[in-house]
Coordinates of C-alpha atoms and ligand atoms in Angstrom, one line a residue:
Chain R
M1 CA 266.9 152.7 6.3
I2 CA 269.4 155.9 5.9
G3 CA 269.5 155.2 1.8
F4 CA 265.7 154.9 1.8
I5 CA 264.9 158.4 4.1
K6 CA 267.5 159.8 1.7
R7 CA 265.8 158.9 -1.2
L8 CA 262.5 160.3 -0.2
D9 CA 262.0 164.0 -0.8
W10 CA 259.4 166.3 0.5
P11 CA 255.8 165.3 -1.2
G12 CA 257.1 161.7 -0.2
Y13 CA 257.4 162.9 3.6
V14 CA 254.3 164.8 3.9
L15 CA 252.5 161.9 2.3
A16 CA 254.0 159.5 4.4
L17 CA 253.0 161.3 7.1
F18 CA 249.4 161.8 5.7
L19 CA 249.2 157.7 5.4
I20 CA 250.5 157.3 9.1
F21 CA 248.2 159.9 10.4
F22 CA 244.8 158.9 8.7
I23 CA 245.0 155.7 8.3
L24 CA 247.8 153.8 10.0
L25 CA 247.0 155.4 13.4
P26 CA 243.6 155.0 13.0
I27 CA 243.9 151.4 12.2
V28 CA 246.7 150.3 15.2
T29 CA 244.4 152.7 17.5
V30 CA 241.2 150.2 16.2
F31 CA 243.8 147.4 17.4
L32 CA 244.8 148.4 20.7
W33 CA 241.3 149.2 21.9
A34 CA 240.4 145.6 20.3
F35 CA 242.5 144.3 22.9
T36 CA 242.4 146.0 26.0
E37 CA 240.8 146.0 29.4
Q38 CA 241.9 149.4 30.8
W39 CA 243.2 152.4 29.1
F40 CA 244.2 155.8 31.5
Y41 CA 245.1 159.0 30.2
P42 CA 247.5 160.2 29.7
S43 CA 249.2 157.1 29.0
V44 CA 250.3 156.1 25.7
L45 CA 249.6 152.1 25.3
P46 CA 246.7 150.8 27.4
T47 CA 247.1 150.0 31.1
K48 CA 246.1 146.9 30.8
W49 CA 245.7 144.1 27.9
G50 CA 243.2 140.9 28.0
L51 CA 240.7 139.2 25.7
R52 CA 238.3 140.1 28.1
Y53 CA 235.9 142.3 25.6
W54 CA 236.1 139.5 22.8
F55 CA 234.0 137.1 25.7
K56 CA 232.0 139.9 25.9
V57 CA 231.0 140.6 22.4
L58 CA 230.4 137.1 21.3
E59 CA 228.1 136.7 24.2
R60 CA 226.1 139.1 23.0
P61 CA 222.8 137.7 20.9
D62 CA 222.4 140.8 18.9
V63 CA 225.8 141.0 17.9
W64 CA 225.6 137.0 16.6
A65 CA 222.0 138.4 15.2
A66 CA 222.7 141.4 13.0
F67 CA 226.0 139.2 11.4
F68 CA 223.6 136.6 10.4
T69 CA 221.1 139.7 9.0
S70 CA 224.4 141.2 7.2
V71 CA 225.6 138.0 5.7
Q72 CA 222.4 137.0 4.7
L73 CA 221.5 140.1 3.0
S74 CA 225.0 140.2 1.2
A75 CA 224.8 136.8 -0.2
I76 CA 221.0 137.7 -1.8
V77 CA 222.5 141.0 -3.0
T78 CA 225.6 139.3 -4.3
A79 CA 223.1 136.4 -6.3
L80 CA 220.6 139.1 -7.4
S81 CA 223.0 141.5 -8.4
A82 CA 225.2 138.8 -10.1
V83 CA 221.6 137.7 -11.8
I84 CA 221.0 140.9 -13.2
C85 CA 224.4 142.4 -13.9
L86 CA 226.3 139.2 -15.7
P87 CA 223.9 138.8 -18.4
A88 CA 224.3 142.9 -19.1
A89 CA 227.3 142.8 -18.7
Y90 CA 227.9 140.2 -21.6
A91 CA 225.8 142.1 -23.8
F92 CA 227.9 144.9 -23.3
A93 CA 231.2 143.2 -24.0
R94 CA 230.0 141.2 -27.6
M95 CA 226.8 143.0 -28.7
E96 CA 226.1 146.2 -30.2
F97 CA 223.0 147.8 -29.4
P98 CA 221.7 151.3 -29.9
G99 CA 221.6 153.2 -25.9
K100 CA 224.8 151.5 -25.1
Q101 CA 227.1 154.0 -24.6
F102 CA 224.5 155.9 -22.8
F103 CA 223.6 153.4 -20.3
M104 CA 227.6 153.2 -20.0
M105 CA 227.5 156.3 -19.0
S106 CA 224.4 156.8 -17.1
F107 CA 226.3 153.9 -14.2
L108 CA 229.4 156.1 -14.1
M109 CA 227.0 159.5 -13.5
G110 CA 225.1 157.3 -11.0
N111 CA 228.2 156.8 -8.8
A112 CA 230.0 160.3 -9.7
F113 CA 226.4 161.7 -7.9
P114 CA 226.9 162.6 -4.0
R115 CA 226.0 159.6 -2.8
F116 CA 223.8 160.6 0.2
A117 CA 221.7 162.5 -1.8
L118 CA 220.9 159.9 -3.9
I119 CA 220.0 157.6 -1.0
I120 CA 217.7 160.2 0.3
S121 CA 216.0 160.3 -2.3
I122 CA 215.2 156.8 -2.8
A123 CA 214.4 156.6 0.6
V124 CA 211.6 159.1 0.0
L125 CA 210.5 157.5 -2.9
F126 CA 210.7 154.3 -0.8
L127 CA 208.6 155.9 1.9
T128 CA 205.9 156.0 -0.7
L129 CA 205.9 152.4 -1.5
N130 CA 206.2 151.4 2.5
L131 CA 209.4 149.8 1.8
V132 CA 211.2 151.5 4.6
G133 CA 212.1 149.3 7.5
T134 CA 211.1 146.4 5.5
Y135 CA 214.2 143.9 4.9
L136 CA 213.1 144.1 1.1
G137 CA 213.9 147.9 1.0
V138 CA 217.3 147.2 2.3
V139 CA 218.0 144.8 -0.6
I140 CA 216.8 146.9 -3.2
I141 CA 219.1 149.9 -1.8
Q142 CA 222.2 147.6 -1.7
L143 CA 221.5 146.1 -5.0
L144 CA 221.7 149.9 -6.5
N145 CA 224.9 149.9 -4.8
T146 CA 226.3 147.5 -6.4
I147 CA 225.2 147.7 -10.0
L148 CA 228.4 149.6 -11.7
L149 CA 231.0 147.1 -10.0
M150 CA 229.0 144.2 -11.1
I151 CA 228.6 145.6 -14.6
W152 CA 232.1 147.5 -15.1
L153 CA 234.4 144.3 -13.8
P154 CA 232.8 141.8 -15.5
T155 CA 232.1 143.4 -19.0
A156 CA 236.0 143.9 -18.9
A157 CA 236.8 140.5 -18.1
F158 CA 233.8 139.3 -20.8
Q159 CA 236.1 141.8 -23.3
A160 CA 239.3 140.4 -22.2
V161 CA 238.1 136.7 -24.0
S162 CA 239.9 136.2 -27.0
R163 CA 237.4 136.4 -29.9
N164 CA 239.2 133.9 -32.0
M165 CA 239.2 131.4 -28.6
E166 CA 235.4 132.0 -29.2
E167 CA 235.7 131.9 -32.8
A168 CA 238.0 128.1 -32.4
A169 CA 235.3 126.5 -30.1
M170 CA 232.7 127.5 -33.1
D171 CA 235.4 126.0 -35.4
V172 CA 235.0 122.5 -33.7
G173 CA 231.2 122.6 -33.2
A174 CA 230.0 124.4 -30.1
S175 CA 226.6 126.2 -30.8
P176 CA 226.6 129.6 -29.7
L177 CA 225.4 128.7 -25.8
R178 CA 228.2 126.4 -25.4
V179 CA 230.7 128.6 -26.2
F180 CA 229.4 130.7 -23.8
W181 CA 229.6 128.0 -21.0
H182 CA 232.3 126.5 -22.1
I183 CA 234.7 129.0 -23.7
T184 CA 233.6 132.4 -22.6
L185 CA 232.6 131.8 -19.0
P186 CA 235.5 129.6 -17.4
Q187 CA 237.9 132.3 -19.0
A188 CA 236.3 135.4 -17.7
L189 CA 235.5 133.6 -14.1
P190 CA 238.3 134.3 -12.0
A191 CA 237.3 138.0 -12.7
I192 CA 234.0 137.8 -12.2
G193 CA 235.2 135.9 -8.9
A194 CA 236.5 138.7 -8.0
A195 CA 233.8 140.9 -8.7
L196 CA 231.4 139.1 -6.6
L197 CA 233.7 138.6 -3.9
M198 CA 233.9 142.5 -3.8
T199 CA 230.1 143.2 -3.9
F200 CA 229.9 140.9 -1.1
V201 CA 232.5 142.4 0.9
W202 CA 231.4 146.3 0.3
T203 CA 227.7 145.0 0.9
F204 CA 228.6 143.7 4.0
Y205 CA 229.8 146.5 5.2
E206 CA 227.9 149.3 3.4
T207 CA 225.9 152.3 6.2
E208 CA 224.0 154.7 4.4
G209 CA 221.5 152.7 2.4
A210 CA 220.8 150.3 5.1
W211 CA 220.8 152.9 8.0
L212 CA 218.7 155.4 5.8
V213 CA 216.3 152.6 5.0
G214 CA 216.5 149.8 7.3
A215 CA 217.2 151.0 11.0
P216 CA 215.9 150.6 13.3
R217 CA 213.9 147.4 11.8
V218 CA 216.8 145.6 9.8
Q219 CA 219.8 145.5 12.1
T220 CA 222.9 144.9 10.2
M221 CA 226.3 144.5 11.7
P222 CA 227.8 148.1 10.6
L223 CA 224.4 149.2 12.2
L224 CA 225.2 147.4 15.3
M225 CA 228.8 148.8 15.2
M226 CA 227.5 152.4 15.1
S227 CA 224.9 152.1 17.8
M228 CA 226.9 150.8 19.8
I229 CA 230.1 153.1 19.2
N230 CA 227.3 156.0 19.7
N231 CA 225.2 154.6 22.6
Q232 CA 227.7 152.7 25.1
L233 CA 230.3 154.7 25.3
V234 CA 232.7 151.5 25.8
V235 CA 234.7 151.9 23.1
Q236 CA 236.0 148.6 23.2
Y237 CA 233.4 146.9 21.5
G238 CA 232.8 148.4 18.0
A239 CA 236.4 148.0 18.0
V240 CA 236.7 144.2 18.4
L241 CA 234.2 144.1 16.0
S242 CA 235.8 146.3 13.6
V243 CA 238.7 143.5 14.2
A244 CA 237.0 140.6 14.1
L245 CA 235.3 142.1 10.4
W246 CA 238.4 143.5 9.5
V247 CA 240.5 140.3 8.7
P248 CA 238.1 138.0 6.1
S249 CA 237.1 141.4 4.2
L250 CA 241.0 141.6 3.9
V251 CA 241.4 138.4 2.7
A252 CA 239.0 138.6 0.5
L253 CA 240.2 142.1 -0.8
L254 CA 243.5 140.9 -1.4
L255 CA 242.0 137.8 -3.4
A256 CA 240.0 139.9 -5.5
R257 CA 243.4 142.5 -5.9
R258 CA 245.3 139.5 -7.6
V259 CA 242.9 138.7 -10.0
M260 CA 242.5 142.4 -11.4
G261 CA 246.4 142.7 -11.7
S262 CA 246.6 139.9 -14.2
D263 CA 247.3 140.4 -17.6
S264 CA 243.6 139.1 -18.8
F265 CA 242.5 141.7 -16.6
A266 CA 244.3 144.9 -17.8
K267 CA 243.8 143.8 -21.1
G268 CA 239.8 144.2 -20.5
L269 CA 239.8 147.1 -19.7
G270 CA 242.2 148.5 -22.4
A271 CA 240.2 147.0 -24.8
Chain C
M1 CA 237.7 115.3 -48.0
A2 CA 235.6 117.8 -51.0
S3 CA 236.2 120.2 -53.3
L4 CA 235.9 123.9 -52.5
S5 CA 234.3 126.5 -55.0
L6 CA 234.2 130.1 -54.3
A7 CA 231.5 131.9 -56.7
G8 CA 231.4 135.5 -57.1
V9 CA 232.2 135.8 -53.4
S10 CA 232.9 139.4 -51.3
K11 CA 232.7 141.5 -48.6
E12 CA 232.3 144.7 -47.6
F13 CA 232.7 146.5 -44.0
N14 CA 230.8 149.6 -43.8
K15 CA 230.9 150.3 -47.9
M16 CA 235.0 149.6 -47.7
T17 CA 235.8 146.8 -49.7
A18 CA 237.7 144.2 -47.9
V19 CA 237.4 140.8 -50.8
S20 CA 236.1 141.7 -54.6
P21 CA 233.8 139.9 -55.8
L22 CA 236.0 136.9 -56.7
S23 CA 235.7 133.3 -57.5
L24 CA 238.0 130.2 -57.3
D25 CA 238.3 126.4 -57.6
I26 CA 240.2 124.3 -55.7
A27 CA 240.1 120.7 -56.2
D28 CA 240.2 117.6 -53.6
G29 CA 242.9 117.2 -52.0
E30 CA 244.7 120.4 -53.3
L31 CA 247.0 122.6 -50.8
V32 CA 246.5 126.1 -52.0
C33 CA 248.2 129.4 -50.6
L34 CA 246.5 132.5 -50.6
L35 CA 249.6 135.0 -50.7
G36 CA 249.4 138.4 -50.7
P37 CA 250.2 141.6 -48.6
S38 CA 249.1 142.8 -45.6
G39 CA 245.4 144.3 -46.1
S40 CA 244.7 142.3 -49.5
G41 CA 241.8 140.6 -47.9
K42 CA 243.3 136.9 -47.5
S43 CA 242.0 136.7 -43.5
T44 CA 238.7 138.1 -44.7
L45 CA 238.3 135.7 -47.9
L46 CA 239.3 132.4 -45.3
R47 CA 236.9 133.8 -42.6
M48 CA 234.1 134.0 -44.9
I49 CA 234.9 130.1 -45.5
G50 CA 235.0 129.2 -42.4
G51 CA 231.8 131.0 -41.7
F52 CA 233.1 134.0 -39.0
E53 CA 232.1 136.0 -41.7
A54 CA 229.2 136.3 -43.9
P55 CA 230.0 137.3 -47.4
S56 CA 228.3 140.3 -49.1
S57 CA 227.8 138.2 -52.1
G58 CA 228.3 135.0 -53.7
Q59 CA 228.6 131.1 -53.0
V60 CA 230.7 128.9 -50.9
L61 CA 230.4 125.7 -52.3
I62 CA 231.8 122.7 -50.1
A63 CA 231.4 119.3 -52.3
G64 CA 229.0 121.0 -53.9
Q65 CA 226.7 122.6 -51.0
D66 CA 226.5 125.9 -50.5
V67 CA 227.5 126.8 -46.9
A68 CA 227.6 130.8 -47.3
H69 CA 225.2 131.1 -44.7
T70 CA 225.5 128.9 -42.2
R71 CA 226.9 128.9 -39.1
P72 CA 230.8 127.5 -38.4
D73 CA 229.6 125.2 -36.0
K74 CA 227.7 123.5 -38.8
R75 CA 230.3 123.8 -41.6
P76 CA 233.0 121.1 -42.3
T77 CA 236.0 123.0 -42.2
A78 CA 238.7 123.6 -39.0
M79 CA 240.8 126.8 -38.9
V80 CA 244.1 127.1 -37.4
F81 CA 244.4 130.6 -36.0
Q82 CA 247.7 132.9 -35.9
S83 CA 247.4 133.3 -32.4
H84 CA 247.2 129.5 -32.0
A85 CA 243.7 130.3 -29.5
L86 CA 244.0 127.5 -27.9
W87 CA 241.6 127.5 -24.5
T88 CA 243.7 128.3 -22.0
H89 CA 241.7 126.7 -18.9
M90 CA 242.2 123.3 -20.6
N91 CA 244.8 120.4 -20.7
V92 CA 245.8 119.5 -24.0
F93 CA 243.8 116.2 -24.3
D94 CA 240.8 118.6 -23.6
N95 CA 241.9 121.1 -26.1
V96 CA 242.0 117.8 -28.6
A97 CA 239.0 116.4 -27.2
F98 CA 236.5 119.2 -26.9
G99 CA 234.8 118.8 -30.6
L100 CA 235.2 115.3 -30.0
K101 CA 232.8 115.4 -26.6
L102 CA 230.2 117.8 -28.6
R103 CA 229.7 115.2 -31.0
K104 CA 228.5 112.3 -28.1
L105 CA 231.3 110.0 -29.0
S106 CA 232.2 107.4 -26.5
K107 CA 235.0 107.9 -23.8
A108 CA 237.3 105.2 -25.5
A109 CA 237.0 106.6 -28.7
I110 CA 238.0 110.2 -27.8
E111 CA 240.9 108.9 -26.1
T112 CA 242.2 107.2 -28.7
K113 CA 241.3 109.5 -31.5
V114 CA 242.8 112.6 -29.6
M115 CA 245.7 110.1 -28.9
E116 CA 246.7 109.2 -32.4
A117 CA 245.8 113.2 -33.8
L118 CA 248.4 114.1 -30.3
E119 CA 251.0 111.5 -31.8
L120 CA 250.4 112.7 -35.8
V121 CA 251.9 116.3 -34.8
G122 CA 254.3 114.6 -32.8
L123 CA 253.2 115.4 -29.5
G124 CA 252.4 111.9 -28.3
G125 CA 253.2 112.2 -24.1
Y126 CA 251.6 116.2 -23.6
H127 CA 248.4 115.0 -23.5
K128 CA 248.5 116.8 -19.7
R129 CA 250.4 119.8 -20.2
M130 CA 248.5 123.2 -19.8
P131 CA 248.7 125.5 -23.0
R132 CA 251.0 127.4 -21.2
Q133 CA 253.5 125.3 -20.5
L134 CA 254.0 124.1 -23.9
S135 CA 256.2 126.5 -26.6
G136 CA 255.3 128.2 -29.9
G137 CA 255.7 125.6 -31.7
Q138 CA 254.0 123.3 -30.0
Q139 CA 251.0 125.1 -29.1
Q140 CA 250.5 125.5 -32.6
R141 CA 250.8 121.7 -32.9
V142 CA 248.4 121.5 -30.7
A143 CA 246.0 123.6 -32.4
I144 CA 246.8 122.1 -35.7
A145 CA 245.6 118.4 -34.1
R146 CA 242.6 120.0 -32.7
C147 CA 241.5 120.4 -36.2
L148 CA 242.7 117.1 -37.5
V149 CA 240.9 115.2 -35.0
L150 CA 237.7 116.1 -36.1
E151 CA 238.2 115.1 -40.2
P152 CA 237.3 118.3 -41.6
K153 CA 236.7 118.4 -45.0
I154 CA 238.5 121.9 -45.6
L155 CA 241.4 122.8 -43.0
L156 CA 241.8 126.7 -42.8
M157 CA 245.2 128.3 -41.4
D158 CA 245.5 131.5 -40.9
E159 CA 249.4 132.3 -41.0
P160 CA 249.4 130.3 -38.4
F161 CA 253.3 129.8 -37.9
A162 CA 253.8 134.2 -38.3
S163 CA 255.0 134.2 -34.7
L164 CA 257.9 131.5 -34.9
D165 CA 261.1 131.9 -36.0
Q166 CA 262.1 130.9 -39.1
H167 CA 263.6 127.4 -38.1
L168 CA 260.6 126.3 -36.8
R169 CA 258.4 127.7 -39.4
E170 CA 260.5 125.7 -41.7
R171 CA 259.9 122.6 -40.1
L172 CA 256.4 123.0 -39.3
R173 CA 255.7 123.8 -43.2
E174 CA 257.2 120.5 -44.1
E175 CA 255.6 118.6 -41.3
V176 CA 251.8 120.4 -42.6
R177 CA 253.2 119.2 -45.7
Q178 CA 253.2 116.0 -45.0
I179 CA 250.4 115.1 -42.9
Q180 CA 248.3 117.2 -45.6
R181 CA 249.7 114.5 -48.6
K182 CA 248.9 112.0 -45.4
L183 CA 245.4 112.8 -45.3
K184 CA 244.4 114.4 -48.9
I185 CA 243.1 117.0 -47.0
T186 CA 241.8 120.3 -49.0
T187 CA 244.1 122.9 -47.3
L188 CA 243.7 126.9 -47.6
F189 CA 246.7 127.7 -46.2
V190 CA 247.1 132.1 -46.2
T191 CA 250.5 133.5 -45.6
H192 CA 252.2 137.0 -46.6
A193 CA 255.5 135.3 -46.9
Q194 CA 256.7 134.1 -50.5
D195 CA 259.0 131.5 -49.6
E196 CA 256.3 129.7 -47.6
A197 CA 254.0 129.8 -50.2
L198 CA 256.4 128.8 -52.9
A199 CA 257.6 125.7 -50.5
L200 CA 254.1 124.6 -49.5
A201 CA 251.5 125.0 -52.7
D202 CA 250.6 123.2 -55.0
R203 CA 249.0 126.3 -56.5
I204 CA 249.1 129.9 -55.6
V205 CA 246.1 132.7 -55.0
V206 CA 247.9 135.8 -55.6
M207 CA 246.1 138.8 -53.7
S208 CA 245.8 142.3 -53.8
M209 CA 243.9 145.2 -52.5
G210 CA 240.9 142.5 -52.0
A211 CA 241.4 140.7 -55.5
I212 CA 243.0 137.8 -57.0
E213 CA 245.9 139.0 -59.1
Q214 CA 247.0 135.5 -60.6
V215 CA 246.8 131.8 -59.8
G216 CA 249.1 129.3 -60.8
T217 CA 251.3 126.7 -59.6
P218 CA 254.7 127.9 -58.0
D219 CA 256.8 127.8 -60.3
D220 CA 253.9 129.6 -62.9
I221 CA 253.7 132.2 -61.1
Y222 CA 257.8 132.5 -60.4
A223 CA 258.0 132.7 -63.9
N224 CA 255.4 133.9 -65.6
P225 CA 254.0 136.6 -63.1
Q226 CA 251.3 137.8 -65.0
T227 CA 250.8 141.4 -63.3
Q228 CA 253.7 144.2 -62.9
F229 CA 252.1 143.1 -59.0
V230 CA 252.9 139.5 -58.9
A231 CA 255.8 140.5 -60.9
N232 CA 257.3 142.4 -57.8
F233 CA 255.9 140.8 -54.6
I234 CA 257.2 137.1 -55.8
G235 CA 260.7 137.2 -56.0
T236 CA 262.9 140.2 -57.2
M237 CA 262.2 141.6 -60.9
N238 CA 264.2 144.4 -62.6
M239 CA 261.8 146.8 -63.5
I240 CA 263.6 149.4 -66.3
P241 CA 261.0 152.0 -67.7
G242 CA 261.6 152.4 -71.2
A243 CA 259.6 152.4 -74.6
V244 CA 258.2 150.4 -77.7
S245 CA 258.8 151.1 -81.1
G246 CA 258.8 149.0 -84.1
G247 CA 258.5 145.7 -82.0
R248 CA 261.3 146.2 -80.2
I249 CA 261.6 147.7 -76.2
R250 CA 264.6 150.1 -75.8
A251 CA 265.0 150.7 -71.9
S252 CA 268.5 151.7 -70.6
G253 CA 270.7 150.5 -73.4
F254 CA 268.7 147.0 -73.9
D255 CA 267.2 146.4 -76.9
L256 CA 264.7 143.3 -76.9
D257 CA 261.8 142.0 -78.9
A258 CA 258.1 143.0 -77.6
G259 CA 255.2 141.5 -79.4
F260 CA 253.7 145.4 -77.9
S261 CA 252.4 148.4 -80.0
D262 CA 254.1 151.5 -79.5
G263 CA 254.8 153.2 -76.6
P264 CA 256.0 153.4 -73.2
A265 CA 256.4 149.9 -71.0
T266 CA 258.0 148.4 -68.4
L267 CA 260.7 146.2 -69.1
A268 CA 261.4 143.0 -66.7
I269 CA 264.3 141.0 -65.9
R270 CA 264.9 138.8 -63.3
P271 CA 268.5 139.1 -61.5
E272 CA 269.3 135.5 -62.6
D273 CA 267.7 135.9 -66.4
F274 CA 271.1 137.9 -67.1
A275 CA 274.1 136.6 -69.6
I276 CA 277.4 138.3 -69.1
T277 CA 278.2 138.8 -72.6
E278 CA 281.1 141.1 -75.0
T279 CA 278.5 143.3 -76.8
G280 CA 274.9 144.7 -74.6
T281 CA 274.3 146.9 -71.8
T282 CA 277.1 147.8 -69.5
V283 CA 276.2 148.9 -65.9
L284 CA 278.9 149.8 -63.0
V285 CA 279.0 147.7 -60.2
K286 CA 277.6 149.5 -57.1
R287 CA 278.2 146.9 -54.3
V288 CA 278.7 142.6 -54.3
V289 CA 276.6 140.5 -51.6
N290 CA 277.7 136.9 -51.0
L291 CA 274.6 135.2 -50.8
G292 CA 276.4 131.6 -50.3
P293 CA 275.7 130.2 -53.6
F294 CA 275.8 132.8 -55.8
L295 CA 277.0 136.7 -55.5
L296 CA 274.5 139.3 -55.9
A297 CA 275.6 142.4 -58.1
E298 CA 273.7 146.1 -56.8
A299 CA 274.7 147.6 -60.3
E300 CA 273.5 150.8 -62.2
H301 CA 273.3 151.8 -65.5
A302 CA 274.7 155.1 -66.6
D303 CA 271.2 156.9 -66.6
G304 CA 270.7 156.2 -63.4
T305 CA 268.8 153.4 -63.8
A306 CA 269.5 150.6 -60.6
I307 CA 269.7 146.9 -62.0
T308 CA 270.7 143.8 -59.5
V309 CA 272.1 140.9 -60.9
H310 CA 272.9 137.2 -59.7
L311 CA 276.3 135.7 -60.5
D312 CA 278.2 132.7 -60.0
K313 CA 281.1 132.3 -58.4
T314 CA 283.5 131.7 -60.9
H315 CA 282.7 135.1 -62.4
P316 CA 285.4 137.5 -61.0
V317 CA 283.6 141.3 -60.4
R318 CA 284.6 144.0 -57.8
E319 CA 282.5 147.0 -56.7
G320 CA 283.5 149.5 -58.8
S321 CA 284.4 147.4 -62.1
S322 CA 281.9 147.2 -65.1
L323 CA 279.3 144.4 -66.3
T324 CA 278.2 143.9 -69.8
L325 CA 274.6 142.2 -70.0
T326 CA 272.2 140.6 -72.0
A327 CA 268.5 139.1 -71.2
K328 CA 268.0 135.8 -71.4
R329 CA 264.7 135.9 -70.8
H330 CA 262.3 139.2 -70.5
A331 CA 258.7 140.1 -69.8
I332 CA 257.2 143.7 -70.6
Y333 CA 254.2 145.5 -68.5
R334 CA 251.9 147.9 -69.3
D335 CA 249.7 149.6 -67.2
G336 CA 251.1 147.1 -64.6
E337 CA 249.3 143.9 -66.9
K338 CA 249.1 143.2 -70.4
P339 CA 252.2 141.1 -70.1
Y340 CA 254.7 139.9 -73.2
R341 CA 257.3 136.9 -72.2
S342 CA 260.3 136.3 -74.5
Q343 CA 261.0 132.8 -74.8
P344 CA 264.0 132.3 -73.0
T345 CA 266.9 132.0 -75.2
A346 CA 269.8 129.4 -74.0
Ligands
ATP1 N1 235.9 143.2 -38.9 C1 236.5 144.0 -40.1 N2 235.8 145.2 -40.1 C2 236.4 146.5 -41.1 N3 237.2 146.2 -41.8 C3 237.9 145.0 -41.4 C4 237.6 144.0 -40.6 N4 238.1 143.2 -41.1 C5 238.6 143.1 -42.2 N5 238.9 144.5 -42.1 C6 239.4 145.0 -43.3 O1 239.3 144.2 -44.6 C7 240.9 144.6 -45.1 C8 241.3 143.1 -45.2 O2 241.6 142.9 -44.4 P1 242.4 141.1 -43.8 O3 242.9 140.7 -42.6 O4 241.0 140.1 -44.7 O5 244.1 141.0 -44.4 P2 244.9 140.3 -44.9 O6 245.1 139.8 -45.9 O7 244.7 139.2 -43.8 O8 246.2 141.4 -43.9 P3 247.4 140.7 -42.8 O9 248.5 140.1 -43.5 O10 247.9 142.2 -42.5 O11 246.4 139.8 -42.3 C9 241.3 145.6 -43.7 O12 241.4 147.1 -44.9 C10 240.9 145.7 -43.1 O13 241.2 146.9 -42.5
MG2 MG1 245.3 138.3 -42.6

């Protein structure tokens, strides 16, 4: 421990403090609140622990309704995103066509733009199209959100598939379609799986778009959490939901990260 | 099993010529090595035969049929890549079976054929392994089995053993030779290692800068290199600048017959084609290297020309001593070509 501290120089200390204050502390606080029944100032720790609010939260029908709305929404958005983006990703990875560079750049530029401003302008457009407050509107705005990830990751994955592997398959008699189905797709699958997983998780937690376009009629989980935290003055509701949702999404992201740390993925990005 | 003919085949990439129009005939059952330095167009030529590149011009005839613009999956060729290119998500059995499954053979027939092919390359019992559980040599054997199981008419191999160590290379090279003899399959083998080509080939095609320099048997190529490039590329050749006049070439003290018109020319003598004699050219030995069966002497003529000589071990030679040499056999090149070859003197 001493040795560890000794090796940190001052930027290390600053970084450590920063991490503790802005990341670790809030997470710990949320965890504490989730298992708190009573917490009187100025006690450092809750004065009464318990699972009472867990039961309260799980009894609420609006929580379950929002949960299923969010799962359904995320599944639909992820599926649509895959249907639209995966073929595009393959085209970007394997084909030459005019405007390819422009397309790739335009995705980046769209994502570099301040997101909230972009979403507002889309929401205004939706207003004229009568999409505001509709399920379809939320699907579309969240879909737009996922496109960058669902094109870039799979493009890298397809690029990482060895050309020789595909040629070897052609060589033994596989048509281009079969090569894709039996060789290219299985080779790229782990990274595509990671992209799907991340898209699902991100969509599940997407807030701004859902709020601007969907609220109050389409009630997603994060929107419900927001309203609970803002209106009910019972911190525990939000905390319980955060912790409950944190675990599956952490597992999903860890899984995704494992795939992305792998060799083939790094190669794909380098290519 | 079929003959292969290239007729005026060429390939350009964005106006850059990778292979100049060339023609070549390979007989049924022959094993031909494409030999040449990096970038000489060997892979490009092979890939045009396999269907992975479309020729810019010319015809690729397999058993008389032009397949120049046929897709690889419709050609009776099979290719072994340098990076084995096994499908890492399939086990050994599935790698070898994939082509047969596409041909809709019965399960039993597939199993028999796959096991036979694995047996042939010495991998019986390895069918359940994943590619990553195999050594580099074993992976390459699977790649070979994957090709052979389809009984292709033409087998193409692009530096299949380049990433393996010397010992393993020599062993696999022998095995390929034996299998090729047994199946009598027309084979084109790309390499940039001359020992591989000399040991393996019925005929060697030496390539340089997208063109064929010479086609011949290993003995022929070694003994009678048609161009200065081939002479330098295969084996070692002393290249001694000189001049021809009155039917003789004079270069660094050598004075030899030359069926050449007068003018500058290069005298070429292999290190093993020198004889130690009473009279001749005297060179000073700079370094002696023991190469096992013989000695290699790096010597220098008084005019500064370096000359390499092979000596048998009975001959006493030390660094600093001098040797008097004559040539038992020589060749003469001008502008890299138009060789003159002397008859070997006993
Ligand atoms: N797809 C391609 N696009 C552009 N140029 C290419 C392509 N493939 C090959 N070339 C060029 O064609 C020439 C011949 O390449 P090729 O790969 O056939 O050489 P090689 O004899 O196989 O060399 P090596 O021994 O290094 O494998 C090289 O100059 C190479 O840069
Ligand atoms: Mg090559």
